mmCIF file with all atom_site columns, C-alpha atoms and ligand atoms in Angstrom:
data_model
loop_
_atom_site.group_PDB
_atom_site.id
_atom_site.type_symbol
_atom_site.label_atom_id
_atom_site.label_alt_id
_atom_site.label_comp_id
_atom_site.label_asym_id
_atom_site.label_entity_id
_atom_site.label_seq_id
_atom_site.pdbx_PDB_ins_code
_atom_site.Cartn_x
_atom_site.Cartn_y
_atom_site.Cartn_z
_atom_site.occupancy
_atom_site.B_iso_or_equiv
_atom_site.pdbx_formal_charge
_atom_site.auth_seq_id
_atom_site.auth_comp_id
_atom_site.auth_asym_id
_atom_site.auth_atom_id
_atom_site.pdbx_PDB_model_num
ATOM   1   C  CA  . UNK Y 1 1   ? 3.971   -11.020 15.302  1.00 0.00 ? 1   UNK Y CA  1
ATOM   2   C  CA  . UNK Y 1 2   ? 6.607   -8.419  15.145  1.00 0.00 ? 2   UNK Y CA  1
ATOM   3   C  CA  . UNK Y 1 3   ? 5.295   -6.766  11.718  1.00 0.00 ? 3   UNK Y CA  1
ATOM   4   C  CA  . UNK Y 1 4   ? 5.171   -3.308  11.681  1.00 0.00 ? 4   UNK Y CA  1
ATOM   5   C  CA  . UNK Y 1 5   ? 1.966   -2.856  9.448   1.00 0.00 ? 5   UNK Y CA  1
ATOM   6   C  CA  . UNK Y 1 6   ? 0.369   -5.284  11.741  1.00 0.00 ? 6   UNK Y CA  1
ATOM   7   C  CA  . UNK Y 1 7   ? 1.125   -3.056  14.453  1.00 0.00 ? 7   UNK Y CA  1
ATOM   8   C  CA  . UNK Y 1 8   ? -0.475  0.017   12.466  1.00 0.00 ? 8   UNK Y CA  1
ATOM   9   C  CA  . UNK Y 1 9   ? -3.362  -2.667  11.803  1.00 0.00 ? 9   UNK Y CA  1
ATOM   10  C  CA  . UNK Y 1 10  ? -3.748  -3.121  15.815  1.00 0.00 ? 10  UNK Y CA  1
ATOM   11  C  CA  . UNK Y 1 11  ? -3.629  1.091   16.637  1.00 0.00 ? 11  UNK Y CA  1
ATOM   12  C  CA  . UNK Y 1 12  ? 0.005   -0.236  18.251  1.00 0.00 ? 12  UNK Y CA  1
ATOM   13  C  CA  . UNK Y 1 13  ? 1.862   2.229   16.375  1.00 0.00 ? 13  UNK Y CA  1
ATOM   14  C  CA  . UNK Y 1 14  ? 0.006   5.318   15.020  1.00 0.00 ? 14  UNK Y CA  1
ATOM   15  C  CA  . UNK Y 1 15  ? -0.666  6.283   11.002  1.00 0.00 ? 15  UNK Y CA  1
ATOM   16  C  CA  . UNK Y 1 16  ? -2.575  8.913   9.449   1.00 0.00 ? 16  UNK Y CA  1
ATOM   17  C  CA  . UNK Y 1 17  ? -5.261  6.566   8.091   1.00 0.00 ? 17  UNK Y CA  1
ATOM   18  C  CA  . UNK Y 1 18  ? -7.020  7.720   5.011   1.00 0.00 ? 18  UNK Y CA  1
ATOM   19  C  CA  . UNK Y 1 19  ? -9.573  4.492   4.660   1.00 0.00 ? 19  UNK Y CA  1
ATOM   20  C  CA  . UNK Y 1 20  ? -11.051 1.766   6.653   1.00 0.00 ? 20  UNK Y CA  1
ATOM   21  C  CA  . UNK Y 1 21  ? -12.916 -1.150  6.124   1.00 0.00 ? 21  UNK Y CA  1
ATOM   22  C  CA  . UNK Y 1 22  ? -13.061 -5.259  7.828   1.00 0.00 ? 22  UNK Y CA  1
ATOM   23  C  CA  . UNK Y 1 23  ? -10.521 -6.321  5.515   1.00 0.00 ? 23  UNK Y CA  1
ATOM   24  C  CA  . UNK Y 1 24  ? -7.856  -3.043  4.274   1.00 0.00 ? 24  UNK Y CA  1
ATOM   25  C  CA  . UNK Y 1 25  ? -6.470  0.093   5.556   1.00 0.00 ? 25  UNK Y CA  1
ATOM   26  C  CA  . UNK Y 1 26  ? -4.867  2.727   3.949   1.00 0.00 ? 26  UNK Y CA  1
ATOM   27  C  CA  . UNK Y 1 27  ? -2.421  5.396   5.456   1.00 0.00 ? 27  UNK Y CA  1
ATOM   28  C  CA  . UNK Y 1 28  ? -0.156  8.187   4.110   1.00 0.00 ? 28  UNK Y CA  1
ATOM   29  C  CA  . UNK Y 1 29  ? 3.444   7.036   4.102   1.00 0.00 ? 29  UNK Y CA  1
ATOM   30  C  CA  . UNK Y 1 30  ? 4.826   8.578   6.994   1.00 0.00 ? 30  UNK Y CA  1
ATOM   31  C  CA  . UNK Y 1 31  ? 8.381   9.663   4.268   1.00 0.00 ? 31  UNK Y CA  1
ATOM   32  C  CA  . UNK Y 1 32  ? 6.148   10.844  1.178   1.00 0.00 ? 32  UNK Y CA  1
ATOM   33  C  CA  . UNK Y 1 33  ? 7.951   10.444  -2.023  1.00 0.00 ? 33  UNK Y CA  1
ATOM   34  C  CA  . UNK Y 1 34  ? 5.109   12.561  -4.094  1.00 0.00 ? 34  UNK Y CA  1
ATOM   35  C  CA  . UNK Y 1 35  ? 2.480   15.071  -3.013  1.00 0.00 ? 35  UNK Y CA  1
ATOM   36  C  CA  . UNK Y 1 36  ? 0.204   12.354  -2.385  1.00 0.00 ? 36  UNK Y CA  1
ATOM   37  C  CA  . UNK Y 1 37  ? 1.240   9.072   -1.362  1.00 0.00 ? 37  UNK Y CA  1
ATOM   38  C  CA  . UNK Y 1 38  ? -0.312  6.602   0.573   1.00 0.00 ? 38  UNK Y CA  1
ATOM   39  C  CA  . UNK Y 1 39  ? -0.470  3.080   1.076   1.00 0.00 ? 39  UNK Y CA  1
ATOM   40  C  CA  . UNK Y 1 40  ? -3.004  0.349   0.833   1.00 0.00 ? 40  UNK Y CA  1
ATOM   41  C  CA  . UNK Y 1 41  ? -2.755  -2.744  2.984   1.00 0.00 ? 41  UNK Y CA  1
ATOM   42  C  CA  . UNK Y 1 42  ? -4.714  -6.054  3.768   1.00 0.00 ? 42  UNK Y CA  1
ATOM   43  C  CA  . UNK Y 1 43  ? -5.695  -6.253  7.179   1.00 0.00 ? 43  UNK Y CA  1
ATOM   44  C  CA  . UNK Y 1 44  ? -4.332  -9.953  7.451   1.00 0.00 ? 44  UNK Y CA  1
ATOM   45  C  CA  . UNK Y 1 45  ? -0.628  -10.452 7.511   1.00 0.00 ? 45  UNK Y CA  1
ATOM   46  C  CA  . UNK Y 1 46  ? 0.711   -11.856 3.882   1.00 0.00 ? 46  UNK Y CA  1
ATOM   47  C  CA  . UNK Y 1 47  ? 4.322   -11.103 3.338   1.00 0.00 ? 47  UNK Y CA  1
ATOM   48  C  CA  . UNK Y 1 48  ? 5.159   -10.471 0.016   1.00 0.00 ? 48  UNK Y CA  1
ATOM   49  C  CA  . UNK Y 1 49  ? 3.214   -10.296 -3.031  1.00 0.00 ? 49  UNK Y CA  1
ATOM   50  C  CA  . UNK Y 1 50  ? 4.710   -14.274 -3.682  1.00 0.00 ? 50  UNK Y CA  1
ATOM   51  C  CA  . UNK Y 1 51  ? 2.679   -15.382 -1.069  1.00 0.00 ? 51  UNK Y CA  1
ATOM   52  C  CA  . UNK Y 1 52  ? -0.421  -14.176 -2.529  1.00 0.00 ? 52  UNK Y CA  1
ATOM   53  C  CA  . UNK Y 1 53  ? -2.524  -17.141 -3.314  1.00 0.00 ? 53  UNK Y CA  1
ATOM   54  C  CA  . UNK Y 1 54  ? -5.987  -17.792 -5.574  1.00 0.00 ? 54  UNK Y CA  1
ATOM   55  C  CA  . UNK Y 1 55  ? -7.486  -17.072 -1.967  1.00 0.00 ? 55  UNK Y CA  1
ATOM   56  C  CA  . UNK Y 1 56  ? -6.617  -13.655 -1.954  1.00 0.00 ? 56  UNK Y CA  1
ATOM   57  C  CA  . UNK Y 1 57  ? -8.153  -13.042 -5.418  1.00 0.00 ? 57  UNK Y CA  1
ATOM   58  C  CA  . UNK Y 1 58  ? -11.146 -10.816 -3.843  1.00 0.00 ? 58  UNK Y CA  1
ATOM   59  C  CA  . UNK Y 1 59  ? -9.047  -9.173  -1.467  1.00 0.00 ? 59  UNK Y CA  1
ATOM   60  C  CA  . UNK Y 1 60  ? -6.430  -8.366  -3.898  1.00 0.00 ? 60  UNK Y CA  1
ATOM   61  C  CA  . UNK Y 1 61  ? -9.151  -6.811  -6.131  1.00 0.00 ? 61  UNK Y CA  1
ATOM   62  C  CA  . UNK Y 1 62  ? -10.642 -4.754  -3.077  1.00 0.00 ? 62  UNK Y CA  1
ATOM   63  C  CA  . UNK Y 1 63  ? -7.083  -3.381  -2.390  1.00 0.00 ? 63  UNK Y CA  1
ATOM   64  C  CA  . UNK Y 1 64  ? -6.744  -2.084  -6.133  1.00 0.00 ? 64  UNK Y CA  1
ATOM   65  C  CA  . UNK Y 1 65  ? -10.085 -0.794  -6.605  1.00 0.00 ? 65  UNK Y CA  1
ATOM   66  C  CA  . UNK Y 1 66  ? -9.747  1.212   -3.049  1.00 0.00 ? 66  UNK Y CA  1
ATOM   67  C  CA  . UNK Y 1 67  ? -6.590  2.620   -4.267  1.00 0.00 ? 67  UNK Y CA  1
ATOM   68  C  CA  . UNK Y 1 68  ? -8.546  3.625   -7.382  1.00 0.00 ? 68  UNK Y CA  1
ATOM   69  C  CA  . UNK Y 1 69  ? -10.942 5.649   -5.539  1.00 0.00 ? 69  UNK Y CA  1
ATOM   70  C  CA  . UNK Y 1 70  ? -8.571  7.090   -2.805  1.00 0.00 ? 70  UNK Y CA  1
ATOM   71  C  CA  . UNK Y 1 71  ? -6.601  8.410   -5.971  1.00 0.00 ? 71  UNK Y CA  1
ATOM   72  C  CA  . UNK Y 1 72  ? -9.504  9.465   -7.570  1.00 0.00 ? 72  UNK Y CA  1
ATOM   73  C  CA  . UNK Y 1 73  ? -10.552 11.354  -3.557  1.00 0.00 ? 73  UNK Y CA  1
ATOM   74  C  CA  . UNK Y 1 74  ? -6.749  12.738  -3.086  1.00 0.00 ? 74  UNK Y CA  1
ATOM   75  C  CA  . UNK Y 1 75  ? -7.372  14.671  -6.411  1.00 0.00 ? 75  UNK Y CA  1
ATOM   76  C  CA  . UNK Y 1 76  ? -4.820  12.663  -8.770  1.00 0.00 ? 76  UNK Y CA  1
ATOM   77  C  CA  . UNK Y 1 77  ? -7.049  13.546  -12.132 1.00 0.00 ? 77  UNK Y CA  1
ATOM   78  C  CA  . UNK Y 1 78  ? -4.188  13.848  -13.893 1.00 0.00 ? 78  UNK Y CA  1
ATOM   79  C  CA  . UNK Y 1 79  ? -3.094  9.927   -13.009 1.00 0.00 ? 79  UNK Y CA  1
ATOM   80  C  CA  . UNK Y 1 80  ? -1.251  8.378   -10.613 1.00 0.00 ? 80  UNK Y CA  1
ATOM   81  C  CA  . UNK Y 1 81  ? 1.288   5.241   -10.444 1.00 0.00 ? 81  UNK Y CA  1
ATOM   82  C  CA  . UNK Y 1 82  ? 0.688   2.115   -8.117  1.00 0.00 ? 82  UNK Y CA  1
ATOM   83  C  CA  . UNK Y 1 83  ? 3.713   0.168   -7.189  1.00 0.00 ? 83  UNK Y CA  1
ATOM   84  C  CA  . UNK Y 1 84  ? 4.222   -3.372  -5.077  1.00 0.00 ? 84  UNK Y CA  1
ATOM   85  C  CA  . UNK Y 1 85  ? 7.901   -3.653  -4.118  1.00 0.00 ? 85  UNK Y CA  1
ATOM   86  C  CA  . UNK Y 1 86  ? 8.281   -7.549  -3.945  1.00 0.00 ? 86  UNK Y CA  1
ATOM   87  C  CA  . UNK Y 1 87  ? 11.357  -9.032  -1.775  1.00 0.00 ? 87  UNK Y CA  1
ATOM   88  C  CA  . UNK Y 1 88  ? 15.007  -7.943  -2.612  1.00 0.00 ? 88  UNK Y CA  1
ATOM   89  C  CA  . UNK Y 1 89  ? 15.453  -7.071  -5.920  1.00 0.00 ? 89  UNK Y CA  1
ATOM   90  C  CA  . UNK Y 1 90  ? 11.800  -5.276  -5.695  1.00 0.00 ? 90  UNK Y CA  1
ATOM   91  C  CA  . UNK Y 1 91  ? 13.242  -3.205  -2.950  1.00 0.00 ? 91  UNK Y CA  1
ATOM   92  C  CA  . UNK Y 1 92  ? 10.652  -4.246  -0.359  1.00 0.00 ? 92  UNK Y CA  1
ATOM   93  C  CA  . UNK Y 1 93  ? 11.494  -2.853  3.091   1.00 0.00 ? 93  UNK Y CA  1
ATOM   94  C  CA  . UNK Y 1 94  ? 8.416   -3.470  4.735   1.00 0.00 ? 94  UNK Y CA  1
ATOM   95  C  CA  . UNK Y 1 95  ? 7.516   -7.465  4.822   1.00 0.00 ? 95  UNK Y CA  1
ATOM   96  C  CA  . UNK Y 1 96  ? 3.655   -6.790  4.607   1.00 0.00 ? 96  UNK Y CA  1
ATOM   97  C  CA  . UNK Y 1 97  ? 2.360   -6.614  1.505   1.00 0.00 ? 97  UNK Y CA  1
ATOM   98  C  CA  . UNK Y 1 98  ? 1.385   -2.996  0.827   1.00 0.00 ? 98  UNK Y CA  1
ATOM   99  C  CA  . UNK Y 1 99  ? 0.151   -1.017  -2.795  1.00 0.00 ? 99  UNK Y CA  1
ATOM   100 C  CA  . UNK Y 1 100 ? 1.868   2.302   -2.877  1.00 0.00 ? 100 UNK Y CA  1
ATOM   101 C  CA  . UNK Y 1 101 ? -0.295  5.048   -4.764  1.00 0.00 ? 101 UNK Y CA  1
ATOM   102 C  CA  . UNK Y 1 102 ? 1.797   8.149   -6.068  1.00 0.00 ? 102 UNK Y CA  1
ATOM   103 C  CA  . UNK Y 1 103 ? 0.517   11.136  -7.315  1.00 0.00 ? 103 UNK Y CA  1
ATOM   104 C  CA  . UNK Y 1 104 ? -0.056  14.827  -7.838  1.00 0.00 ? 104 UNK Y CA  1
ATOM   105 C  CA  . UNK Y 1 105 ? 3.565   15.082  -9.589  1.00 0.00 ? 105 UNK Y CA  1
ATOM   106 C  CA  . UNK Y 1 106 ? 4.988   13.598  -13.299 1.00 0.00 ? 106 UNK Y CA  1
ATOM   107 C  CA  . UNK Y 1 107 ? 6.535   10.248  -13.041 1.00 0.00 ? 107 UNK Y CA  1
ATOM   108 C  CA  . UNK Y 1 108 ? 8.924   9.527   -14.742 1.00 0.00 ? 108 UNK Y CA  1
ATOM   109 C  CA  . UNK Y 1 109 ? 10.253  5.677   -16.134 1.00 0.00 ? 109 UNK Y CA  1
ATOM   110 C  CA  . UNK Y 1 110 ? 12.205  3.406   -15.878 1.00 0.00 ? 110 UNK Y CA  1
ATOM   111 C  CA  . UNK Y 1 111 ? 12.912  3.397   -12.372 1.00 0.00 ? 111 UNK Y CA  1
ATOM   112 C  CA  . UNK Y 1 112 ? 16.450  3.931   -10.526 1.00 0.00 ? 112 UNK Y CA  1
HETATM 113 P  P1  . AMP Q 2 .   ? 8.624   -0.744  0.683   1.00 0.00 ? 1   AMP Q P1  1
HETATM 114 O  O1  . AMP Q 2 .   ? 10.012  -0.226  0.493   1.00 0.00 ? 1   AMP Q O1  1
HETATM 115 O  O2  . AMP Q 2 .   ? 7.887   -0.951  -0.600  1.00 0.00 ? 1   AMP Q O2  1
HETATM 116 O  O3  . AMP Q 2 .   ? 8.599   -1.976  1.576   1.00 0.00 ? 1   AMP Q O3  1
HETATM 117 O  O4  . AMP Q 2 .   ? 7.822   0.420   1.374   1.00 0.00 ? 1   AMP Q O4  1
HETATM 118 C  C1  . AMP Q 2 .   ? 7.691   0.578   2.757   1.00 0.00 ? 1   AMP Q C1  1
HETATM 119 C  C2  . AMP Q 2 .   ? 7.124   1.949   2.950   1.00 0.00 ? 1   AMP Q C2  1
HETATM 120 O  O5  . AMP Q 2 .   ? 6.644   2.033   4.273   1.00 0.00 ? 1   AMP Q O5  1
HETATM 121 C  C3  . AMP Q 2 .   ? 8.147   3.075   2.756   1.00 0.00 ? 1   AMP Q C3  1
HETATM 122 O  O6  . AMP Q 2 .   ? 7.701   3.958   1.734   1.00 0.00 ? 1   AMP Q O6  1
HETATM 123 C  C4  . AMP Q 2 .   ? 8.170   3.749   4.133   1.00 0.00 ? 1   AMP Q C4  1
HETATM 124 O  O7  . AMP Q 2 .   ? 8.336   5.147   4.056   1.00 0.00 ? 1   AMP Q O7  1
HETATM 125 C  C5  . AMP Q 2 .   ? 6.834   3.355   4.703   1.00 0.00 ? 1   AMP Q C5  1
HETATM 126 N  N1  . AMP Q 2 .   ? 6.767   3.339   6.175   1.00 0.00 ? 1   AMP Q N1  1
HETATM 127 C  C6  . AMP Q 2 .   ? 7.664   2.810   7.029   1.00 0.00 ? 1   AMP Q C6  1
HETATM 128 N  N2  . AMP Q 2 .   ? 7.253   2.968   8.305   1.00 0.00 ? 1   AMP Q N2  1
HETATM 129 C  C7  . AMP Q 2 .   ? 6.057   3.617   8.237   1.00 0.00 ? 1   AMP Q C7  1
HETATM 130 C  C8  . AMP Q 2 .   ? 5.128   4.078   9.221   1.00 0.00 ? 1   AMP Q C8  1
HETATM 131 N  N3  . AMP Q 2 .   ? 5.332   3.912   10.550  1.00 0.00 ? 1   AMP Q N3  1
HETATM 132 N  N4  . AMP Q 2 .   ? 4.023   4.735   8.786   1.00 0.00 ? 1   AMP Q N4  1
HETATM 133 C  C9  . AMP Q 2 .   ? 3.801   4.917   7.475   1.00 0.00 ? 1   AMP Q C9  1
HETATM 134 N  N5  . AMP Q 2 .   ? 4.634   4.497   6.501   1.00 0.00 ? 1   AMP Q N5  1
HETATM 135 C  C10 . AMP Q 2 .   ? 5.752   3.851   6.873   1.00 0.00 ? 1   AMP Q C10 1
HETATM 136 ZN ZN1 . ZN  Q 3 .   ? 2.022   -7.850  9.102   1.00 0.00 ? 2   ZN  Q ZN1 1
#
């Protein structure tokens, strides 16, 4: 499949991984828009977070608990902000699901 997270999944393209388990991987985003920033990702392709299903319920847990703790690792005491871009008006770019976890600078909201 030409998906470019699957590739990172299969070593085909390189990332600086920060976890690993069966099922998720997480790597810093390779054009960081915070000190820390990294993503989360299933290890199986889903697109978008609308083709989630009950299925995924564990696995969608997992990924939100790992970000959690890489948060809590990358030293984001002070907080942090997940975002899931979903399809076109989410700005989704990348067409594998993927958490992004921000941190180690103020947010601020509403997004642009
Ligand atoms: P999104 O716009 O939510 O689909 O986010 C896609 C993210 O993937 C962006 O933040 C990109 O900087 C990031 N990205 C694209 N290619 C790579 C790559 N080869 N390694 C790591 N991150 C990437
Ligand atoms: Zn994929």
């Amino acid at each position: 499949m030409d998906c470019l997270f699957c590739k990172i999944v299969s070593g085909d393209i390189p990332a600086q991984k920060i976890y690993e388990d069966d099922q998720i991987l997480a790597f810093n985003d390779i054009s960081p828009q915070a000190p820390v920033h990294f993503l989360v990702i299933p290890k199986k392709h889903i697109s978008t977070l609308n083709h989630l299903t009950a299925d995924d319920k564990e696995l969608a847990g997992h990924i939100l608990l790992t970000a959690q703790h890489l948060a809590k690792e990358s030293g984001c005491e002070a907080g942090f902000r997940v975002v899931m871009n979903c399809e076109e008006h989410g700005g989704q770019t990348v067409y594998h699901i993927h958490m992004h976890v921000l941190g180690k600078r103020q947010m601020t909201w509403p997004p642009g």
